[in-house]
Amino acid sequence: GGHNTQMEVERTPLPIGKVLVIVSCIASEAFSITMIFPFLAAMVMDFGYPPEDVGYYAGLIAGSFNFAQFISSFFWGYISDRLGRRPVLLIGLGCNFLFITMFGFSTSLWYACLARALNGLMNGNVGVAKTYLSEITDQTNVARGFSAIGLGWGVGSIVGPSLGGMLAKPSQQFPDIFPDDSFFHIYPYLIPCLFSASVTLVGFIAGIFVLDETLDKTKNKQNESLMGEATGYEESITDVLKECLSDKDIVLSSFIYAILAFNSIIYDEVFSVWSVYPADIGGGIGLSPFDIGIIFAVAGVSLIVSQLFVYPAFSDRVGILMAHKSMCVITIVIVLCPPLLFYLKLISVSLMWVFAVLMTMIRAFTVSILFTSSFQLVNNSAVPARKGAVNGIAQSICSFLRSAGPVVGGSLLAWSLDNGLDFFPFNQWFVFVIVSILLGLQLILAINLNPSIDYEKVETVI
C-alpha cells in the first residue's frame, strides 16, 4: 500500500531533451556491446584461427569490453560524485565514438581486444546515466524516466545485432557496390562500427548543448566536510567503497542487478546456439540465424510495450519491489520452456513457432521489467551524495558477471551435450535449469530487501 494512484498526483513532465540524450547514451552502449555478436565468429576466422577455436577467441573479444568496464565503473561513478555527471557522460560518449571506430579497423586479435578494452575502460556511462536520470526526475515521473532507459537498452540490443549481421562483410553481401579491392573489403567490419559510432556522435553533440550539471556540489561538500569533521579526515575512494559495501540494501540490490544481467546473457547466448542445433544434437530445433533474428525482433516489440505502457503504471500501483518479485516468479517458469520446443516440433512446426514466439514475448516482457526495476532498486539504496559511487559498484559487479556469462553458458552447454547423462536435468535442460535457479536466488535476495527501497533516500546531514 501507500503507492499513489494517478488521481492524487500531479505528474511532473519529463525533461524530454535530457532524457533523449541519456537514452542515446544507453542505446549506443547496448548497440556497441551486441552489434559484434553476429560477426564475431567470422571475424576470428578472418584473423586466421581454425573454426574449432573460434568460441574461445570470440569470448576473449566480447569479454574484454565487459572486463574493462568491471575495472573502471566504480572509478567513473566516484569521479561523477566529485566532478559532476556532465563531464563523465561526455567523456564516455566521446571515447565510445573513438574506440568503436578503432575496432572497425581490426585486422588482428590483439588489436580487436585492445580496442574493446579501451572502449570499456574509458566509458562509465551506464552507471552515471542512471544517476543523472534519477537527478532530473522526481517521485511522480521517475518510473517513466527509468523505463526510457530500459527502452534505450532494449532497442540498442535488438537493432545492434540486426545491423551488425546485415552490414558486416559488405563485399560478400553487396559485391556490385563493394568490389573485392575496395576499402570496405579490406576492413569488412567497419560499416556497422561507423553506424554505431555515428549514433554515439549524435548523442555527444546533443549532450554538449542539452545536458547541464545535476550534481549539487554545495550540498555534497557541506555533507562531506561535516562527515570529515566528525571522523577527522577527507574521505578517500576506498573509504567510500567500504561504506557502500557495508550497507545491506546497496549490496543486495547490486547483486540482484548483476545476477539478472548474468542469467540473461547466459540465456540469450545458449538459446541462440542451442536452437540452431539439429534434433539429434541436444534436442535442438534447427533454426537458421535469420529465424533467430525474427524471434529477437518479436522480443523487441514486447519489450517496447512493457517499458512504454506497462511498467510505469504497474510499479506505481504495486511498488518497485513487488513488481520485481512478481516478474521474477514468472521468469523462473518461462526460462525452463525452450527444450519443450523440440517436442512441439514433432507435433507441428507451426505449433512450435507459435510457442517460441509467445515464450520469447513473455520473457522479453518480464525481463525488461526486471531490469528497469533493478535499476531503480540500486538507485534507491543510495543517499544522493553516494549515487554515482553506488551505481558504479552495481555496474562493476554486473560487468564482471557479464564478461563471465558467455564463457560459463558456453561451457555448461558443451558439458550438458558431452556428459553422456541423457536424463533430466543433466541433458539439454541443464543450462535452462541453471538459469531458473539463478532467478530463484535473485528472488531470495529481493525478498530480503527493506520495503522502504520503493522510495528514494533523502540526504541526512549528521
Short mmCIF file of C-alpha atoms in Angstrom, two decimals:
data_model
loop_
_atom_site.label_atom_id
_atom_site.label_comp_id
_atom_site.label_asym_id
_atom_site.label_seq_id
_atom_site.Cartn_x
_atom_site.Cartn_y
_atom_site.Cartn_z
CA GLY A 1 0.00 0.00 0.00
CA GLY A 2 0.94 3.62 0.23
CA HIS A 3 1.51 3.95 -3.51
CA ASN A 4 -0.02 6.89 -5.26
CA THR A 5 -2.67 6.24 -7.83
CA GLN A 6 -2.84 8.54 -10.85
CA MET A 7 -5.73 10.59 -9.45
CA GLU A 8 -3.95 12.08 -6.43
CA VAL A 9 -0.69 13.21 -8.02
CA GLU A 10 0.08 15.95 -10.49
CA ARG A 11 2.79 14.40 -12.69
CA THR A 12 5.89 16.42 -13.45
CA PRO A 13 6.54 16.30 -17.22
CA LEU A 14 9.79 14.57 -18.16
CA PRO A 15 12.60 16.85 -19.43
CA ILE A 16 12.43 15.20 -22.87
CA GLY A 17 15.68 16.62 -24.35
CA LYS A 18 17.81 15.39 -21.47
CA VAL A 19 16.05 12.04 -21.29
CA LEU A 20 16.69 11.52 -25.03
CA VAL A 21 20.43 12.19 -24.61
CA ILE A 22 20.52 9.69 -21.70
CA VAL A 23 18.60 7.17 -23.84
CA SER A 24 21.15 7.66 -26.65
CA CYS A 25 23.97 7.01 -24.11
CA ILE A 26 22.36 3.75 -23.06
CA ALA A 27 21.31 2.71 -26.57
CA SER A 28 24.77 3.32 -28.04
CA GLU A 29 26.27 1.24 -25.23
CA ALA A 30 23.86 -1.66 -25.83
CA PHE A 31 24.37 -1.25 -29.56
CA SER A 32 28.16 -1.48 -29.34
CA ILE A 33 28.05 -4.49 -26.98
CA THR A 34 25.61 -6.55 -29.07
CA MET A 35 26.46 -5.35 -32.59
CA ILE A 36 29.55 -7.59 -32.70
CA PHE A 37 27.76 -10.87 -31.82
CA PRO A 38 26.61 -11.83 -35.35
CA PHE A 39 30.03 -11.28 -36.95
CA LEU A 40 32.42 -12.27 -34.12
CA ALA A 41 32.91 -15.83 -35.38
CA ALA A 42 33.58 -14.66 -38.96
CA MET A 43 35.98 -12.01 -37.67
CA VAL A 44 38.00 -14.52 -35.63
CA MET A 45 38.27 -16.82 -38.68
CA ASP A 46 39.40 -13.83 -40.77
CA PHE A 47 42.24 -13.39 -38.28
CA GLY A 48 43.33 -16.91 -39.29
CA TYR A 49 42.16 -19.06 -36.36
CA PRO A 50 40.66 -22.52 -37.03
CA PRO A 51 36.86 -22.94 -36.61
CA GLU A 52 37.16 -25.20 -33.53
CA ASP A 53 38.96 -22.42 -31.59
CA VAL A 54 36.51 -19.69 -32.59
CA GLY A 55 34.38 -19.85 -29.44
CA TYR A 56 37.37 -19.24 -27.20
CA TYR A 57 38.76 -16.24 -29.12
CA ALA A 58 35.31 -14.75 -29.76
CA GLY A 59 34.79 -14.91 -25.97
CA LEU A 60 38.05 -13.01 -25.45
CA ILE A 61 36.99 -10.17 -27.75
CA ALA A 62 33.46 -9.95 -26.34
CA GLY A 63 34.67 -10.33 -22.75
CA SER A 64 37.42 -7.69 -22.91
CA PHE A 65 34.86 -4.85 -23.08
CA ASN A 66 32.90 -6.05 -20.04
CA PHE A 67 36.01 -6.91 -18.07
CA ALA A 68 37.45 -3.42 -18.66
CA GLN A 69 34.15 -1.92 -17.50
CA PHE A 70 34.37 -4.04 -14.37
CA ILE A 71 37.71 -2.34 -13.60
CA SER A 72 36.58 1.22 -14.41
CA SER A 73 32.88 1.54 -13.47
CA PHE A 74 33.30 2.32 -9.78
CA PHE A 75 36.05 4.84 -10.58
CA TRP A 76 33.81 6.73 -13.05
CA GLY A 77 30.93 6.70 -10.55
CA TYR A 78 33.19 8.05 -7.81
CA ILE A 79 34.53 10.76 -10.18
CA SER A 80 30.96 11.74 -11.08
CA ASP A 81 30.17 12.29 -7.37
CA ARG A 82 33.21 14.62 -7.19
CA LEU A 83 33.50 16.42 -10.55
CA GLY A 84 29.94 16.09 -11.77
CA ARG A 85 27.85 13.91 -14.10
CA ARG A 86 28.14 16.01 -17.26
CA PRO A 87 31.91 15.72 -17.89
CA VAL A 88 31.86 11.96 -17.23
CA LEU A 89 28.93 11.40 -19.63
CA LEU A 90 30.57 13.49 -22.36
CA ILE A 91 33.96 11.75 -21.94
CA GLY A 92 32.17 8.39 -22.17
CA LEU A 93 30.29 9.34 -25.35
CA GLY A 94 33.41 10.81 -26.96
CA CYS A 95 35.52 7.74 -26.18
CA ASN A 96 32.77 5.38 -27.31
CA PHE A 97 32.82 7.16 -30.69
CA LEU A 98 36.61 6.92 -30.90
CA PHE A 99 37.11 3.29 -29.88
CA ILE A 100 34.17 1.74 -31.71
CA THR A 101 35.60 3.31 -34.89
CA MET A 102 39.03 1.96 -33.97
CA PHE A 103 37.51 -1.51 -33.54
CA GLY A 104 36.17 -1.32 -37.12
CA PHE A 105 39.77 -1.25 -38.37
CA SER A 106 40.70 -4.52 -36.61
CA THR A 107 42.93 -6.85 -38.61
CA SER A 108 44.31 -8.93 -35.71
CA LEU A 109 43.06 -10.46 -32.47
CA TRP A 110 45.22 -8.38 -30.11
CA TYR A 111 44.12 -5.16 -31.83
CA ALA A 112 40.42 -6.12 -31.61
CA CYS A 113 40.77 -6.96 -27.89
CA LEU A 114 42.66 -3.72 -27.23
CA ALA A 115 40.01 -1.59 -28.96
CA ARG A 116 37.21 -3.29 -26.98
CA ALA A 117 39.12 -2.99 -23.68
CA LEU A 118 39.84 0.73 -24.22
CA ASN A 119 36.16 1.24 -25.04
CA GLY A 120 35.17 -0.39 -21.74
CA LEU A 121 37.82 1.41 -19.66
CA MET A 122 37.04 4.91 -20.88
CA ASN A 123 33.29 4.64 -20.69
CA GLY A 124 31.45 4.59 -17.36
CA ASN A 125 28.22 5.80 -18.87
CA VAL A 126 25.62 3.25 -17.89
CA GLY A 127 26.03 3.77 -14.15
CA VAL A 128 26.41 7.55 -14.42
CA ALA A 129 23.47 7.86 -16.86
CA LYS A 130 21.17 6.19 -14.31
CA THR A 131 22.44 8.52 -11.60
CA TYR A 132 21.83 11.54 -13.84
CA LEU A 133 18.35 10.33 -14.69
CA SER A 134 17.40 10.00 -11.03
CA GLU A 135 18.50 13.61 -10.53
CA ILE A 136 16.37 15.09 -13.35
CA THR A 137 13.20 13.24 -12.24
CA ASP A 138 11.08 13.20 -9.09
CA GLN A 139 8.82 10.63 -7.39
CA THR A 140 5.97 11.28 -9.87
CA ASN A 141 7.87 10.64 -13.11
CA VAL A 142 10.89 8.55 -12.10
CA ALA A 143 9.31 5.25 -13.24
CA ARG A 144 8.68 6.74 -16.67
CA GLY A 145 12.24 8.05 -16.77
CA PHE A 146 13.73 4.68 -15.91
CA SER A 147 11.54 2.85 -18.40
CA ALA A 148 13.09 5.15 -21.03
CA ILE A 149 16.46 3.66 -20.02
CA GLY A 150 15.03 0.14 -20.32
CA LEU A 151 13.69 1.13 -23.72
CA GLY A 152 17.05 2.53 -24.88
CA TRP A 153 18.85 -0.61 -23.75
CA GLY A 154 16.25 -2.84 -25.40
CA VAL A 155 16.20 -1.01 -28.72
CA GLY A 156 20.03 -0.88 -28.81
CA SER A 157 20.36 -4.58 -28.12
CA ILE A 158 17.86 -5.51 -30.83
CA VAL A 159 18.92 -3.07 -33.55
CA GLY A 160 22.59 -3.82 -32.70
CA PRO A 161 22.73 -7.48 -33.75
CA SER A 162 20.36 -6.94 -36.70
CA LEU A 163 22.54 -4.21 -38.22
CA GLY A 164 25.77 -5.94 -37.18
CA GLY A 165 24.69 -9.01 -39.16
CA MET A 166 23.39 -7.08 -42.17
CA LEU A 167 26.21 -4.56 -42.59
CA ALA A 168 29.29 -6.70 -41.92
CA LYS A 169 31.31 -8.07 -44.85
CA PRO A 170 29.65 -5.80 -47.45
CA SER A 171 31.79 -7.12 -50.33
CA GLN A 172 30.16 -10.56 -49.80
CA GLN A 173 26.64 -9.23 -49.32
CA PHE A 174 26.72 -6.45 -51.97
CA PRO A 175 29.53 -7.36 -54.41
CA ASP A 176 28.34 -4.83 -57.04
CA ILE A 177 28.68 -1.84 -54.69
CA PHE A 178 31.80 -3.07 -52.84
CA PRO A 179 34.20 -4.88 -55.24
CA ASP A 180 36.99 -7.09 -53.89
CA ASP A 181 39.69 -4.43 -53.99
CA SER A 182 37.60 -1.77 -52.22
CA PHE A 183 38.34 -0.13 -48.86
CA PHE A 184 35.45 -1.94 -47.13
CA HIS A 185 36.73 -5.28 -48.40
CA ILE A 186 39.99 -4.68 -46.52
CA TYR A 187 38.05 -3.63 -43.38
CA PRO A 188 34.91 -5.80 -43.66
CA TYR A 189 33.53 -4.87 -40.20
CA LEU A 190 33.95 -1.12 -40.43
CA ILE A 191 30.46 -0.21 -41.68
CA PRO A 192 28.47 -1.48 -38.64
CA CYS A 193 31.09 0.18 -36.40
CA LEU A 194 30.73 3.51 -38.24
CA PHE A 195 26.97 3.24 -37.89
CA SER A 196 27.30 2.66 -34.14
CA ALA A 197 29.84 5.49 -33.86
CA SER A 198 27.53 7.92 -35.65
CA VAL A 199 24.69 7.18 -33.20
CA THR A 200 27.12 7.97 -30.37
CA LEU A 201 28.32 11.14 -32.10
CA VAL A 202 24.75 12.47 -32.31
CA GLY A 203 24.38 11.79 -28.55
CA PHE A 204 27.72 13.54 -27.86
CA ILE A 205 26.84 16.69 -29.84
CA ALA A 206 23.34 16.83 -28.35
CA GLY A 207 24.84 16.26 -24.89
CA ILE A 208 27.11 19.30 -25.18
CA PHE A 209 24.06 21.53 -25.71
CA VAL A 210 21.38 19.78 -23.66
CA LEU A 211 22.96 18.24 -20.56
CA ASP A 212 23.52 20.53 -17.63
CA GLU A 213 25.15 19.57 -14.34
CA THR A 214 22.86 17.91 -11.79
CA LEU A 215 25.34 17.17 -9.03
CA ASP A 216 24.63 19.61 -6.21
CA LYS A 217 28.25 20.24 -5.23
CA THR A 218 27.50 22.69 -2.42
CA LYS A 219 25.24 20.26 -0.58
CA ASN A 220 27.63 17.34 -1.01
CA LYS A 221 30.66 19.38 0.03
CA GLN A 222 28.87 20.55 3.18
CA ASN A 223 27.97 16.96 3.98
CA GLU A 224 31.46 15.67 3.30
CA SER A 225 33.03 18.36 5.49
CA LEU A 226 30.58 17.58 8.30
CA MET A 227 31.36 13.88 7.98
CA GLY A 228 35.03 14.80 7.72
CA GLU A 229 34.95 16.89 10.92
CA ALA A 230 33.15 14.11 12.74
CA THR A 231 35.71 11.50 11.63
CA GLY A 232 38.70 13.80 11.22
CA TYR A 233 39.71 13.09 7.61
CA GLU A 234 38.74 13.64 3.99
CA GLU A 235 37.13 10.53 2.51
CA SER A 236 39.20 8.56 0.04
CA ILE A 237 37.89 6.30 -2.73
CA THR A 238 38.47 3.21 -0.53
CA ASP A 239 36.50 4.73 2.37
CA VAL A 240 33.57 5.36 0.06
CA LEU A 241 33.79 1.78 -1.21
CA LYS A 242 33.90 0.34 2.31
CA GLU A 243 30.98 2.46 3.44
CA CYS A 244 28.83 1.40 0.47
CA LEU A 245 29.69 -2.30 0.80
CA SER A 246 28.68 -2.29 4.47
CA ASP A 247 25.11 -1.26 3.58
CA LYS A 248 22.83 -4.30 3.22
CA ASP A 249 20.42 -2.74 0.71
CA ILE A 250 23.25 -1.48 -1.54
CA VAL A 251 24.88 -4.93 -1.62
CA LEU A 252 21.61 -6.84 -2.16
CA SER A 253 20.30 -4.54 -4.91
CA SER A 254 23.69 -4.52 -6.69
CA PHE A 255 23.78 -8.32 -6.72
CA ILE A 256 20.15 -8.54 -7.86
CA TYR A 257 21.05 -6.39 -10.88
CA ALA A 258 24.30 -8.29 -11.57
CA ILE A 259 22.76 -11.77 -11.27
CA LEU A 260 19.93 -10.67 -13.57
CA ALA A 261 22.45 -9.50 -16.20
CA PHE A 262 24.39 -12.76 -15.76
CA ASN A 263 21.45 -15.11 -16.21
CA SER A 264 20.09 -13.02 -19.12
CA ILE A 265 23.31 -13.12 -21.13
CA ILE A 266 23.62 -16.88 -20.48
CA TYR A 267 20.05 -17.50 -21.64
CA ASP A 268 20.37 -15.31 -24.76
CA GLU A 269 23.65 -16.91 -25.79
CA VAL A 270 22.66 -20.50 -25.05
CA PHE A 271 19.22 -20.18 -26.66
CA SER A 272 20.83 -18.74 -29.81
CA VAL A 273 23.34 -21.60 -30.04
CA TRP A 274 21.10 -24.48 -28.91
CA SER A 275 18.16 -23.58 -31.17
CA VAL A 276 20.41 -23.85 -34.26
CA TYR A 277 21.35 -27.45 -33.42
CA PRO A 278 19.57 -30.22 -35.32
CA ALA A 279 17.26 -32.55 -33.38
CA ASP A 280 19.92 -35.23 -32.86
CA ILE A 281 22.23 -32.79 -31.03
CA GLY A 282 20.85 -31.82 -27.64
CA GLY A 283 17.25 -31.90 -28.84
CA GLY A 284 17.76 -28.71 -30.88
CA ILE A 285 15.14 -27.32 -33.26
CA GLY A 286 17.32 -26.45 -36.28
CA LEU A 287 16.59 -22.73 -36.62
CA SER A 288 18.58 -20.55 -39.02
CA PRO A 289 20.31 -17.35 -37.83
CA PHE A 290 17.61 -15.45 -39.74
CA ASP A 291 14.90 -17.31 -37.74
CA ILE A 292 16.64 -16.31 -34.50
CA GLY A 293 16.74 -12.72 -35.77
CA ILE A 294 12.96 -12.82 -36.23
CA ILE A 295 12.49 -14.19 -32.71
CA PHE A 296 14.66 -11.42 -31.24
CA ALA A 297 12.77 -8.77 -33.24
CA VAL A 298 9.47 -10.05 -31.82
CA ALA A 299 11.03 -9.82 -28.36
CA GLY A 300 11.79 -6.19 -29.14
CA VAL A 301 8.15 -5.34 -29.77
CA SER A 302 7.16 -6.90 -26.46
CA LEU A 303 9.92 -5.05 -24.63
CA ILE A 304 8.81 -1.68 -26.05
CA VAL A 305 5.22 -2.32 -24.93
CA SER A 306 6.29 -3.28 -21.40
CA GLN A 307 8.59 -0.26 -20.99
CA LEU A 308 6.36 2.40 -22.51
CA PHE A 309 2.94 1.30 -21.37
CA VAL A 310 3.04 -1.28 -18.58
CA TYR A 311 5.95 -0.69 -16.22
CA PRO A 312 5.30 2.92 -15.08
CA ALA A 313 1.65 2.25 -14.18
CA PHE A 314 2.36 -1.23 -12.76
CA SER A 315 5.20 -0.08 -10.48
CA ASP A 316 3.12 2.90 -9.31
CA ARG A 317 0.33 0.51 -8.38
CA VAL A 318 2.25 -2.28 -6.61
CA GLY A 319 5.64 -0.70 -5.86
CA ILE A 320 9.06 -1.32 -7.42
CA LEU A 321 9.99 -4.23 -5.16
CA MET A 322 6.69 -6.08 -5.68
CA ALA A 323 6.93 -5.51 -9.46
CA HIS A 324 10.40 -7.07 -9.35
CA LYS A 325 9.41 -10.09 -7.25
CA SER A 326 6.29 -10.91 -9.30
CA MET A 327 8.18 -10.77 -12.63
CA CYS A 328 10.90 -12.94 -11.10
CA VAL A 329 8.38 -15.69 -10.38
CA ILE A 330 7.01 -15.68 -13.96
CA THR A 331 10.53 -15.67 -15.46
CA ILE A 332 11.63 -18.63 -13.30
CA VAL A 333 8.98 -20.70 -15.13
CA ILE A 334 9.41 -19.22 -18.62
CA VAL A 335 13.17 -19.86 -18.91
CA LEU A 336 12.51 -23.59 -18.48
CA CYS A 337 10.41 -23.72 -21.67
CA PRO A 338 12.86 -23.86 -24.64
CA PRO A 339 13.52 -27.64 -24.51
CA LEU A 340 9.74 -28.17 -24.90
CA LEU A 341 10.00 -26.73 -28.43
CA PHE A 342 11.64 -29.99 -29.56
CA TYR A 343 8.52 -31.99 -28.59
CA LEU A 344 6.15 -29.41 -30.12
CA LYS A 345 8.08 -29.57 -33.39
CA LEU A 346 7.32 -33.31 -33.54
CA ILE A 347 3.60 -32.44 -33.49
CA SER A 348 3.76 -29.49 -35.89
CA VAL A 349 6.25 -26.84 -36.93
CA SER A 350 3.68 -24.04 -36.79
CA LEU A 351 2.73 -25.04 -33.24
CA MET A 352 6.43 -24.83 -32.31
CA TRP A 353 6.67 -21.33 -33.82
CA VAL A 354 3.56 -20.09 -32.00
CA PHE A 355 5.00 -21.36 -28.72
CA ALA A 356 8.52 -19.99 -29.45
CA VAL A 357 7.16 -16.52 -30.21
CA LEU A 358 4.83 -16.48 -27.18
CA MET A 359 7.56 -17.73 -24.85
CA THR A 360 10.02 -15.13 -26.17
CA MET A 361 7.49 -12.31 -25.87
CA ILE A 362 6.62 -13.18 -22.28
CA ARG A 363 10.29 -13.43 -21.30
CA ALA A 364 11.20 -10.15 -23.04
CA PHE A 365 8.29 -8.51 -21.23
CA THR A 366 9.20 -9.80 -17.76
CA VAL A 367 12.97 -9.42 -18.11
CA SER A 368 12.72 -5.81 -19.29
CA ILE A 369 10.61 -5.01 -16.22
CA LEU A 370 13.15 -6.87 -14.05
CA PHE A 371 15.96 -4.71 -15.45
CA THR A 372 14.13 -1.40 -15.09
CA SER A 373 13.02 -2.18 -11.53
CA SER A 374 16.54 -3.36 -10.59
CA PHE A 375 17.96 -0.02 -11.87
CA GLN A 376 15.55 1.74 -9.52
CA LEU A 377 16.31 -0.56 -6.57
CA VAL A 378 20.04 0.18 -6.90
CA ASN A 379 19.37 3.89 -7.22
CA ASN A 380 17.06 4.00 -4.20
CA SER A 381 19.55 2.14 -1.99
CA ALA A 382 21.91 5.15 -2.01
CA VAL A 383 21.79 8.60 -0.44
CA PRO A 384 22.17 11.38 -3.07
CA ALA A 385 25.85 12.07 -2.27
CA ARG A 386 26.68 8.40 -2.96
CA LYS A 387 24.52 7.73 -6.02
CA GLY A 388 27.36 7.86 -8.53
CA ALA A 389 29.51 5.53 -6.46
CA VAL A 390 26.69 3.06 -5.79
CA ASN A 391 25.60 2.89 -9.45
CA GLY A 392 29.29 2.40 -10.26
CA ILE A 393 29.62 -0.52 -7.83
CA ALA A 394 26.50 -2.20 -9.24
CA GLN A 395 27.75 -1.66 -12.81
CA SER A 396 31.15 -3.10 -11.85
CA ILE A 397 29.76 -6.33 -10.39
CA CYS A 398 27.40 -6.55 -13.35
CA SER A 399 30.20 -6.11 -15.92
CA PHE A 400 32.28 -8.77 -14.19
CA LEU A 401 29.46 -11.32 -14.36
CA ARG A 402 28.59 -10.22 -17.92
CA SER A 403 32.14 -10.95 -19.03
CA ALA A 404 31.95 -14.40 -17.40
CA GLY A 405 28.43 -15.17 -18.68
CA PRO A 406 29.18 -16.25 -22.28
CA VAL A 407 32.10 -18.42 -21.10
CA VAL A 408 30.03 -20.04 -18.35
CA GLY A 409 26.98 -20.51 -20.61
CA GLY A 410 29.02 -21.95 -23.49
CA SER A 411 30.90 -24.34 -21.20
CA LEU A 412 27.75 -25.54 -19.42
CA LEU A 413 26.02 -26.13 -22.76
CA ALA A 414 29.02 -28.08 -24.12
CA TRP A 415 29.21 -30.17 -20.94
CA SER A 416 25.48 -30.95 -20.98
CA LEU A 417 25.80 -32.29 -24.55
CA ASP A 418 29.00 -34.33 -23.95
CA ASN A 419 28.44 -35.74 -20.48
CA GLY A 420 26.65 -38.93 -21.58
CA LEU A 421 23.91 -38.32 -18.98
CA ASP A 422 20.81 -38.40 -21.12
CA PHE A 423 18.25 -37.61 -18.44
CA PHE A 424 16.71 -34.51 -16.84
CA PRO A 425 18.21 -32.17 -15.61
CA PHE A 426 21.66 -33.10 -16.96
CA ASN A 427 20.79 -33.18 -20.67
CA GLN A 428 19.66 -30.27 -22.91
CA TRP A 429 17.59 -28.94 -19.95
CA PHE A 430 20.72 -28.32 -17.87
CA VAL A 431 21.57 -24.69 -18.71
CA PHE A 432 17.91 -23.63 -18.63
CA VAL A 433 17.56 -25.19 -15.16
CA ILE A 434 20.69 -23.30 -14.01
CA VAL A 435 19.23 -20.00 -15.31
CA SER A 436 15.99 -20.74 -13.46
CA ILE A 437 17.92 -21.42 -10.23
CA LEU A 438 19.83 -18.13 -10.64
CA LEU A 439 16.49 -16.32 -10.94
CA GLY A 440 15.37 -18.09 -7.75
CA LEU A 441 18.48 -16.76 -6.00
CA GLN A 442 17.64 -13.27 -7.29
CA LEU A 443 14.12 -13.63 -5.84
CA ILE A 444 15.53 -14.65 -2.42
CA LEU A 445 17.77 -11.55 -2.39
CA ALA A 446 14.78 -9.35 -3.34
CA ILE A 447 12.70 -10.81 -0.51
CA ASN A 448 15.45 -9.71 1.92
CA LEU A 449 15.42 -6.06 0.79
CA ASN A 450 13.99 -3.40 3.07
CA PRO A 451 10.48 -2.39 1.77
CA SER A 452 11.46 1.30 2.11
CA ILE A 453 13.59 0.79 -1.03
CA ASP A 454 10.44 1.63 -3.02
CA TYR A 455 11.26 5.28 -2.28
CA GLU A 456 14.35 7.41 -2.83
CA LYS A 457 16.53 8.06 0.21
CA VAL A 458 16.82 11.66 1.32
CA GLU A 459 20.07 13.24 2.40
CA THR A 460 20.79 13.02 6.11
CA VAL A 461 23.20 15.61 7.48
CA ILE A 462 24.98 14.46 10.63
#
